[in-house]
Amino acid sequence: MKYALSLAGGGTRGAFQAGVWRALGELGKEVTAITGTSIGAVNGAMFAMGVDTADMWSNISVDDIVDVPSKNSNLLSPISLVKFARMSAQGGLDTTPFRNLLNSLISEEKLRNSEINFGLCTYSVSDKKSVELFVDEIPEGQIVDYILASACFPIFKPIKIDGREYSDGSIRNNLPVNMLISKGYDTIISVSVRGVGVIRETDNCGINIIKIKCPSPEVGLMDFDTEAIKRSIESGYYECMKTFGRYAGEHFSIDHDSYYRAVEHYGSELIHGLESAGKIMELEQYRVYSFEELRDAVLSEYPKHPRLKILADYIAKSSSSTFIREKLDILGDTFSAANSIVYLTNQTRI
C-alpha cells in the first residue's frame, strides 16, 4: 500500500515528525506525496529529499533561526516576549539565520526530481488568503523562499516574494490534508503536533485518514531545549509504531502480543491503571516493555512514591467497603493506578 503524508505546523514540536518519519521507514511504508505547513513544510521538503531530519533536530538552536541580540532557548518565554515587543517597530524578528539554514539543507534540484510529490501551504498577507502550492507550481529558484514563507512564525518578519508579503501557513490551514485529497490521494497519514493554527474541515468521504497525534508535547512551540527535542523525536517514533500496530499502550509502548495477552487475562481497565501508575512514577517512556516488564517495574518502584503507597495500602485494607472505594474513585487515574497495584500485588503472591 502507498501512502500520502500531511504534516502540521507547530514550531519546535515538529521534532515529533522526525520520529514518525523514522518509524515509517522501519515499517516499510511507502510515501508518494507529502504536504506540510510551517515546520511541517520544512520537515516535508527534507523527507521528500530522502533526508532523516533527526540529526538536524538534535543539533538545532535559537541561533539557527533568528538573529536576536540576547539569546534565550525559549523564544516564547515571558522574558523573550518582552524583548521582542521592543523590536516590533522593526516588523518582527530577522530570520536570516533560518534562511541560511534552509539553503544549506534543501536542494531545489533534489526536491524537484524526487519521486515524492511535495506541497506546502503559506499565507499571503498581501492578498489575505491561503496559498497552497505543489513543487511543480513554484517558480524556479523560489522553493526555499516559499518554505521559509510557510514557516514564517507570526513574531518573524514577513517574507517577501515577487512584491507580496507572506506569513505562516497555519493562519489558515495548519494541516493541509485537503491538498492531498485534491490530487486524488485516498490513503493519508496526518501528523499533528499540538501546534497553534486553523485546522480546515475537509470532505473525507471515501478517504482513509490515519491520524497520528502528539499525545503530550515534550517541548514548547519555540523552545530549543535539546533534551526535550530529543524526547519529542522519540515520542513521534513510538506513537507511529503504535498507530501501525507494532506496539500497543496508552502512555507506554508495550509489545503488541504481550499487551493483548494481558488485556485478555486482566482486562483493559487494569492495563490502564498500570500505565497510569508508571506515568505517575515517571518510569522511562521511550522504550519497549513487555506487560510483565512494566508490571514488575511498577510493583518494585511504587513504594518509593508516598502518595501511591499510602493510597494502595488504604485500598488493600478497605477492599470490602464499597462506600470507601466509591469515594476514592474520585481520584481518577491515581485511584486506578493504586487499585491496579493492589490487584497485581495480590496476584504475584498467589
mmCIF file of N, CA and C in Angstrom, residues 33-140:
data_model
loop_
_atom_site.group_PDB
_atom_site.id
_atom_site.type_symbol
_atom_site.label_atom_id
_atom_site.label_comp_id
_atom_site.label_asym_id
_atom_site.label_seq_id
_atom_site.Cartn_x
_atom_site.Cartn_y
_atom_site.Cartn_z
ATOM 1 N N ALA A 33 3.582 11.100 -1.558
ATOM 2 C CA ALA A 33 3.315 12.540 -1.582
ATOM 3 C C ALA A 33 3.345 13.084 -0.158
ATOM 4 N N ILE A 34 3.813 14.310 -0.017
ATOM 5 C CA ILE A 34 3.876 14.962 1.300
ATOM 6 C C ILE A 34 3.429 16.411 1.155
ATOM 7 N N THR A 35 2.531 16.834 2.049
ATOM 8 C CA THR A 35 2.221 18.262 2.157
ATOM 9 C C THR A 35 2.522 18.701 3.585
ATOM 10 N N GLY A 36 2.889 19.971 3.733
ATOM 11 C CA GLY A 36 3.201 20.460 5.065
ATOM 12 C C GLY A 36 2.950 21.943 5.197
ATOM 13 N N THR A 37 2.672 22.335 6.419
ATOM 14 C CA THR A 37 2.523 23.743 6.749
ATOM 15 C C THR A 37 3.544 24.106 7.820
ATOM 16 N N SER A 38 4.164 25.268 7.670
ATOM 17 C CA SER A 38 5.107 25.773 8.658
ATOM 18 C C SER A 38 6.261 24.785 8.853
ATOM 19 N N ILE A 39 6.520 24.343 10.076
ATOM 20 C CA ILE A 39 7.628 23.401 10.271
ATOM 21 C C ILE A 39 7.339 22.087 9.562
ATOM 22 N N GLY A 40 6.058 21.795 9.342
ATOM 23 C CA GLY A 40 5.698 20.614 8.565
ATOM 24 C C GLY A 40 6.189 20.709 7.133
ATOM 25 N N ALA A 41 6.250 21.935 6.595
ATOM 26 C CA ALA A 41 6.786 22.129 5.246
ATOM 27 C C ALA A 41 8.293 21.926 5.228
ATOM 28 N N VAL A 42 8.962 22.374 6.278
ATOM 29 C CA VAL A 42 10.415 22.177 6.372
ATOM 30 C C VAL A 42 10.732 20.688 6.453
ATOM 31 N N ASN A 43 10.083 19.994 7.395
ATOM 32 C CA ASN A 43 10.296 18.551 7.511
ATOM 33 C C ASN A 43 9.918 17.832 6.220
ATOM 34 N N GLY A 44 8.760 18.211 5.664
ATOM 35 C CA GLY A 44 8.267 17.528 4.465
ATOM 36 C C GLY A 44 9.206 17.648 3.289
ATOM 37 N N ALA A 45 9.789 18.815 3.091
ATOM 38 C CA ALA A 45 10.734 19.001 1.984
ATOM 39 C C ALA A 45 11.944 18.092 2.151
ATOM 40 N N MET A 46 12.424 17.997 3.388
ATOM 41 C CA MET A 46 13.600 17.163 3.629
ATOM 42 C C MET A 46 13.257 15.676 3.524
ATOM 43 N N PHE A 47 12.066 15.299 3.996
ATOM 44 C CA PHE A 47 11.643 13.903 3.851
ATOM 45 C C PHE A 47 11.546 13.541 2.366
ATOM 46 N N ALA A 48 10.984 14.447 1.570
ATOM 47 C CA ALA A 48 10.832 14.189 0.136
ATOM 48 C C ALA A 48 12.184 14.032 -0.549
ATOM 49 N N MET A 49 13.217 14.658 0.031
ATOM 50 C CA MET A 49 14.576 14.517 -0.499
ATOM 51 C C MET A 49 15.248 13.242 0.016
ATOM 52 N N GLY A 50 14.577 12.534 0.921
ATOM 53 C CA GLY A 50 15.154 11.310 1.480
ATOM 54 C C GLY A 50 16.026 11.539 2.682
ATOM 55 N N VAL A 51 15.847 12.685 3.358
ATOM 56 C CA VAL A 51 16.695 13.049 4.497
ATOM 57 C C VAL A 51 15.991 12.744 5.811
ATOM 58 N N ASP A 52 16.678 12.059 6.711
ATOM 59 C CA ASP A 52 16.207 11.865 8.080
ATOM 60 C C ASP A 52 16.574 13.129 8.855
ATOM 61 N N THR A 53 15.563 13.853 9.348
ATOM 62 C CA THR A 53 15.810 15.147 9.982
ATOM 63 C C THR A 53 16.179 15.056 11.463
ATOM 64 N N ALA A 54 16.252 13.846 12.003
ATOM 65 C CA ALA A 54 16.526 13.706 13.436
ATOM 66 C C ALA A 54 17.843 14.364 13.830
ATOM 67 N N ASP A 55 18.869 14.242 12.993
ATOM 68 C CA ASP A 55 20.167 14.858 13.310
ATOM 69 C C ASP A 55 20.060 16.371 13.343
ATOM 70 N N MET A 56 19.333 16.937 12.384
ATOM 71 C CA MET A 56 19.143 18.388 12.382
ATOM 72 C C MET A 56 18.461 18.833 13.666
ATOM 73 N N TRP A 57 17.394 18.125 14.036
ATOM 74 C CA TRP A 57 16.648 18.496 15.233
ATOM 75 C C TRP A 57 17.491 18.362 16.496
ATOM 76 N N SER A 58 18.340 17.382 16.531
ATOM 77 C CA SER A 58 19.149 17.146 17.729
ATOM 78 C C SER A 58 20.221 18.202 17.935
ATOM 79 N N ASN A 59 20.479 18.995 16.901
ATOM 80 C CA ASN A 59 21.556 19.984 16.988
ATOM 81 C C ASN A 59 21.098 21.422 16.767
ATOM 82 N N ILE A 60 19.816 21.644 16.588
ATOM 83 C CA ILE A 60 19.324 22.973 16.256
ATOM 84 C C ILE A 60 19.309 23.874 17.496
ATOM 85 N N SER A 61 19.477 25.178 17.270
ATOM 86 C CA SER A 61 19.458 26.148 18.376
ATOM 87 C C SER A 61 18.776 27.429 17.908
ATOM 88 N N VAL A 62 18.539 28.330 18.831
ATOM 89 C CA VAL A 62 17.934 29.627 18.504
ATOM 90 C C VAL A 62 18.752 30.347 17.435
ATOM 91 N N ASP A 63 20.070 30.251 17.529
ATOM 92 C CA ASP A 63 20.960 30.939 16.584
ATOM 93 C C ASP A 63 20.719 30.506 15.145
ATOM 94 N N ASP A 64 20.177 29.304 14.958
ATOM 95 C CA ASP A 64 19.918 28.808 13.610
ATOM 96 C C ASP A 64 18.636 29.379 13.012
ATOM 97 N N ILE A 65 17.832 30.057 13.822
ATOM 98 C CA ILE A 65 16.520 30.509 13.373
ATOM 99 C C ILE A 65 16.414 32.031 13.270
ATOM 100 N N VAL A 66 16.796 32.730 14.327
ATOM 101 C CA VAL A 66 16.629 34.186 14.329
ATOM 102 C C VAL A 66 17.890 34.884 14.802
ATOM 103 N N ASP A 67 17.988 36.132 14.412
ATOM 104 C CA ASP A 67 19.100 36.974 14.843
ATOM 105 C C ASP A 67 18.572 37.921 15.913
ATOM 106 N N VAL A 68 18.833 37.588 17.172
ATOM 107 C CA VAL A 68 18.410 38.445 18.282
ATOM 108 C C VAL A 68 19.625 38.758 19.149
ATOM 109 N N PRO A 69 19.658 39.930 19.731
ATOM 110 C CA PRO A 69 20.847 40.349 20.491
ATOM 111 C C PRO A 69 21.078 39.558 21.768
ATOM 112 N N SER A 70 19.996 39.104 22.417
ATOM 113 C CA SER A 70 20.129 38.375 23.673
ATOM 114 C C SER A 70 19.487 37.011 23.530
ATOM 115 N N LYS A 71 20.256 35.955 23.720
ATOM 116 C CA LYS A 71 19.772 34.610 23.445
ATOM 117 C C LYS A 71 18.982 34.041 24.616
ATOM 118 N N ASN A 72 17.951 33.292 24.272
ATOM 119 C CA ASN A 72 17.156 32.546 25.238
ATOM 120 C C ASN A 72 16.651 31.326 24.499
ATOM 121 N N SER A 73 16.770 30.149 25.079
ATOM 122 C CA SER A 73 16.413 28.926 24.362
ATOM 123 C C SER A 73 14.930 28.858 24.024
ATOM 124 N N ASN A 74 14.103 29.609 24.763
ATOM 125 C CA ASN A 74 12.660 29.598 24.520
ATOM 126 C C ASN A 74 12.235 30.964 23.988
ATOM 127 N N LEU A 75 11.912 31.038 22.702
ATOM 128 C CA LEU A 75 11.557 32.311 22.086
ATOM 129 C C LEU A 75 10.219 32.858 22.557
ATOM 130 N N LEU A 76 9.392 31.993 23.168
ATOM 131 C CA LEU A 76 8.086 32.443 23.636
ATOM 132 C C LEU A 76 8.027 32.572 25.154
ATOM 133 N N SER A 77 9.172 32.566 25.817
ATOM 134 C CA SER A 77 9.179 32.786 27.260
ATOM 135 C C SER A 77 8.797 34.232 27.546
ATOM 136 N N PRO A 78 8.253 34.531 28.730
ATOM 137 C CA PRO A 78 7.871 35.917 29.046
ATOM 138 C C PRO A 78 9.016 36.913 28.863
ATOM 139 N N ILE A 79 10.221 36.516 29.267
ATOM 140 C CA ILE A 79 11.373 37.416 29.131
ATOM 141 C C ILE A 79 11.645 37.721 27.660
ATOM 142 N N SER A 80 11.599 36.668 26.834
ATOM 143 C CA SER A 80 11.853 36.861 25.409
ATOM 144 C C SER A 80 10.795 37.736 24.767
ATOM 145 N N LEU A 81 9.537 37.497 25.117
ATOM 146 C CA LEU A 81 8.448 38.261 24.505
ATOM 147 C C LEU A 81 8.532 39.748 24.837
ATOM 148 N N VAL A 82 8.980 40.057 26.046
ATOM 149 C CA VAL A 82 9.150 41.468 26.418
ATOM 150 C C VAL A 82 10.214 42.106 25.529
ATOM 151 N N LYS A 83 11.300 41.381 25.329
ATOM 152 C CA LYS A 83 12.381 41.904 24.483
ATOM 153 C C LYS A 83 11.908 42.065 23.040
ATOM 154 N N PHE A 84 11.114 41.076 22.563
ATOM 155 C CA PHE A 84 10.676 41.117 21.176
ATOM 156 C C PHE A 84 9.657 42.220 20.941
ATOM 157 N N ALA A 85 8.909 42.559 21.977
ATOM 158 C CA ALA A 85 7.925 43.635 21.850
ATOM 159 C C ALA A 85 8.617 44.938 21.467
ATOM 160 N N ARG A 86 9.838 45.116 21.969
ATOM 161 C CA ARG A 86 10.600 46.325 21.654
ATOM 162 C C ARG A 86 11.075 46.330 20.196
ATOM 163 N N MET A 87 11.107 45.144 19.608
ATOM 164 C CA MET A 87 11.571 45.037 18.231
ATOM 165 C C MET A 87 10.418 45.081 17.231
ATOM 166 N N SER A 88 9.191 45.185 17.752
ATOM 167 C CA SER A 88 8.018 45.136 16.874
ATOM 168 C C SER A 88 8.029 46.283 15.856
ATOM 169 N N ALA A 89 8.621 47.403 16.241
ATOM 170 C CA ALA A 89 8.675 48.546 15.322
ATOM 171 C C ALA A 89 9.489 48.220 14.077
ATOM 172 N N GLN A 90 10.348 47.211 14.197
ATOM 173 C CA GLN A 90 11.177 46.795 13.060
ATOM 174 C C GLN A 90 10.460 45.754 12.204
ATOM 175 N N GLY A 91 9.232 45.422 12.591
ATOM 176 C CA GLY A 91 8.434 44.498 11.775
ATOM 177 C C GLY A 91 8.563 43.047 12.121
ATOM 178 N N GLY A 92 9.287 42.708 13.193
ATOM 179 C CA GLY A 92 9.439 41.308 13.596
ATOM 180 C C GLY A 92 10.883 40.868 13.630
ATOM 181 N N LEU A 93 11.096 39.625 14.014
ATOM 182 C CA LEU A 93 12.454 39.095 14.155
ATOM 183 C C LEU A 93 13.083 38.763 12.798
ATOM 184 N N ASP A 94 14.350 39.001 12.708
ATOM 185 C CA ASP A 94 15.105 38.748 11.479
ATOM 186 C C ASP A 94 15.409 37.258 11.360
ATOM 187 N N THR A 95 14.935 36.628 10.281
ATOM 188 C CA THR A 95 15.119 35.176 10.100
ATOM 189 C C THR A 95 16.215 34.841 9.090
ATOM 190 N N THR A 96 17.162 35.750 8.929
ATOM 191 C CA THR A 96 18.283 35.455 8.020
ATOM 192 C C THR A 96 18.995 34.148 8.384
ATOM 193 N N PRO A 97 19.229 33.858 9.687
ATOM 194 C CA PRO A 97 19.854 32.574 10.023
ATOM 195 C C PRO A 97 19.017 31.374 9.564
ATOM 196 N N PHE A 98 17.694 31.479 9.655
ATOM 197 C CA PHE A 98 16.800 30.405 9.227
ATOM 198 C C PHE A 98 16.917 30.194 7.717
ATOM 199 N N ARG A 99 16.952 31.292 6.988
ATOM 200 C CA ARG A 99 17.126 31.184 5.532
ATOM 201 C C ARG A 99 18.451 30.507 5.194
ATOM 202 N N ASN A 100 19.510 30.887 5.885
ATOM 203 C CA ASN A 100 20.814 30.272 5.644
ATOM 204 C C ASN A 100 20.785 28.781 5.948
ATOM 205 N N LEU A 101 20.084 28.418 7.039
ATOM 206 C CA LEU A 101 19.968 27.000 7.391
ATOM 207 C C LEU A 101 19.232 26.229 6.304
ATOM 208 N N LEU A 102 18.113 26.774 5.831
ATOM 209 C CA LEU A 102 17.347 26.092 4.786
ATOM 210 C C LEU A 102 18.146 25.980 3.495
ATOM 211 N N ASN A 103 18.882 27.009 3.164
ATOM 212 C CA ASN A 103 19.716 26.952 1.952
ATOM 213 C C ASN A 103 20.757 25.845 2.050
ATOM 214 N N SER A 104 21.244 25.584 3.275
ATOM 215 C CA SER A 104 22.261 24.540 3.453
ATOM 216 C C SER A 104 21.647 23.134 3.473
ATOM 217 N N LEU A 105 20.357 23.040 3.780
ATOM 218 C CA LEU A 105 19.715 21.742 3.934
ATOM 219 C C LEU A 105 18.911 21.290 2.719
ATOM 220 N N ILE A 106 18.355 22.243 1.986
ATOM 221 C CA ILE A 106 17.402 21.890 0.938
ATOM 222 C C ILE A 106 17.997 22.130 -0.444
ATOM 223 N N SER A 107 17.969 21.079 -1.235
ATOM 224 C CA SER A 107 18.418 21.149 -2.618
ATOM 225 C C SER A 107 17.184 21.234 -3.515
ATOM 226 N N GLU A 108 17.034 22.350 -4.188
ATOM 227 C CA GLU A 108 15.878 22.504 -5.081
ATOM 228 C C GLU A 108 15.880 21.430 -6.159
ATOM 229 N N GLU A 109 17.054 21.099 -6.674
ATOM 230 C CA GLU A 109 17.141 20.088 -7.725
ATOM 231 C C GLU A 109 16.651 18.728 -7.222
ATOM 232 N N LYS A 110 17.113 18.334 -6.039
ATOM 233 C CA LYS A 110 16.689 17.045 -5.488
ATOM 234 C C LYS A 110 15.195 17.022 -5.198
ATOM 235 N N LEU A 111 14.678 18.137 -4.706
ATOM 236 C CA LEU A 111 13.264 18.192 -4.365
ATOM 237 C C LEU A 111 12.407 18.116 -5.623
ATOM 238 N N ARG A 112 12.826 18.802 -6.669
ATOM 239 C CA ARG A 112 12.055 18.763 -7.919
ATOM 240 C C ARG A 112 12.142 17.395 -8.597
ATOM 241 N N ASN A 113 13.247 16.698 -8.407
ATOM 242 C CA ASN A 113 13.423 15.396 -9.055
ATOM 243 C C ASN A 113 12.975 14.224 -8.174
ATOM 244 N N SER A 114 12.518 14.528 -6.989
ATOM 245 C CA SER A 114 12.110 13.464 -6.069
ATOM 246 C C SER A 114 10.886 12.711 -6.599
ATOM 247 N N GLU A 115 10.817 11.422 -6.302
ATOM 248 C CA GLU A 115 9.641 10.625 -6.646
ATOM 249 C C GLU A 115 8.477 10.916 -5.708
ATOM 250 N N ILE A 116 8.758 11.646 -4.621
ATOM 251 C CA ILE A 116 7.705 12.041 -3.685
ATOM 252 C C ILE A 116 7.229 13.444 -4.053
ATOM 253 N N ASN A 117 5.942 13.578 -4.338
ATOM 254 C CA ASN A 117 5.367 14.870 -4.701
ATOM 255 C C ASN A 117 5.218 15.725 -3.441
ATOM 256 N N PHE A 118 5.829 16.893 -3.457
ATOM 257 C CA PHE A 118 5.839 17.756 -2.274
ATOM 258 C C PHE A 118 5.008 19.012 -2.486
ATOM 259 N N GLY A 119 4.245 19.384 -1.444
ATOM 260 C CA GLY A 119 3.470 20.614 -1.493
ATOM 261 C C GLY A 119 3.487 21.322 -0.153
ATOM 262 N N LEU A 120 3.205 22.613 -0.158
ATOM 263 C CA LEU A 120 3.223 23.396 1.080
ATOM 264 C C LEU A 120 2.093 24.409 1.102
ATOM 265 N N CYS A 121 1.851 24.912 2.281
ATOM 266 C CA CYS A 121 0.831 25.941 2.467
ATOM 267 C C CYS A 121 1.456 27.138 3.178
ATOM 268 N N THR A 122 1.224 28.331 2.656
ATOM 269 C CA THR A 122 1.631 29.562 3.315
ATOM 270 C C THR A 122 0.439 30.519 3.310
ATOM 271 N N TYR A 123 0.637 31.700 3.829
ATOM 272 C CA TYR A 123 -0.459 32.677 3.879
ATOM 273 C C TYR A 123 0.015 33.991 3.288
ATOM 274 N N SER A 124 -0.730 34.484 2.298
ATOM 275 C CA SER A 124 -0.396 35.761 1.677
ATOM 276 C C SER A 124 -0.993 36.891 2.506
ATOM 277 N N VAL A 125 -0.119 37.633 3.159
ATOM 278 C CA VAL A 125 -0.558 38.796 3.936
ATOM 279 C C VAL A 125 -1.103 39.859 2.981
ATOM 280 N N SER A 126 -0.488 39.990 1.836
ATOM 281 C CA SER A 126 -0.894 40.997 0.858
ATOM 282 C C SER A 126 -2.293 40.729 0.321
ATOM 283 N N ASP A 127 -2.589 39.448 0.043
ATOM 284 C CA ASP A 127 -3.884 39.096 -0.552
ATOM 285 C C ASP A 127 -4.888 38.559 0.461
ATOM 286 N N LYS A 128 -4.404 38.381 1.718
ATOM 287 C CA LYS A 128 -5.264 37.877 2.805
ATOM 288 C C LYS A 128 -5.920 36.544 2.436
ATOM 289 N N LYS A 129 -5.101 35.599 1.989
ATOM 290 C CA LYS A 129 -5.628 34.285 1.638
ATOM 291 C C LYS A 129 -4.554 33.212 1.762
ATOM 292 N N SER A 130 -5.008 31.980 1.924
ATOM 293 C CA SER A 130 -4.112 30.836 1.972
ATOM 294 C C SER A 130 -3.563 30.571 0.571
ATOM 295 N N VAL A 131 -2.292 30.227 0.506
ATOM 296 C CA VAL A 131 -1.653 29.900 -0.772
ATOM 297 C C VAL A 131 -1.112 28.480 -0.667
ATOM 298 N N GLU A 132 -1.619 27.588 -1.515
ATOM 299 C CA GLU A 132 -1.259 26.167 -1.463
ATOM 300 C C GLU A 132 -0.634 25.766 -2.786
ATOM 301 N N LEU A 133 0.602 25.320 -2.736
ATOM 302 C CA LEU A 133 1.361 25.045 -3.952
ATOM 303 C C LEU A 133 2.090 23.714 -3.866
ATOM 304 N N PHE A 134 2.047 22.953 -4.953
ATOM 305 C CA PHE A 134 2.928 21.797 -5.079
ATOM 306 C C PHE A 134 4.200 22.251 -5.779
ATOM 307 N N VAL A 135 5.222 21.433 -5.684
ATOM 308 C CA VAL A 135 6.556 21.856 -6.132
ATOM 309 C C VAL A 135 6.570 22.276 -7.596
ATOM 310 N N ASP A 136 5.750 21.635 -8.435
ATOM 311 C CA ASP A 136 5.755 21.992 -9.852
ATOM 312 C C ASP A 136 5.049 23.322 -10.125
ATOM 313 N N GLU A 137 4.406 23.885 -9.084
ATOM 314 C CA GLU A 137 3.730 25.178 -9.226
ATOM 315 C C GLU A 137 4.582 26.337 -8.686
ATOM 316 N N ILE A 138 5.713 26.002 -8.097
ATOM 317 C CA ILE A 138 6.604 27.018 -7.532
ATOM 318 C C ILE A 138 7.647 27.402 -8.573
ATOM 319 N N PRO A 139 7.796 28.683 -8.862
ATOM 320 C CA PRO A 139 8.777 29.107 -9.869
ATOM 321 C C PRO A 139 10.196 28.656 -9.527
ATOM 322 N N GLU A 140 10.971 28.446 -10.545
ATOM 323 C CA GLU A 140 12.369 28.053 -10.384
ATOM 324 C C GLU A 140 13.102 29.046 -9.484
#
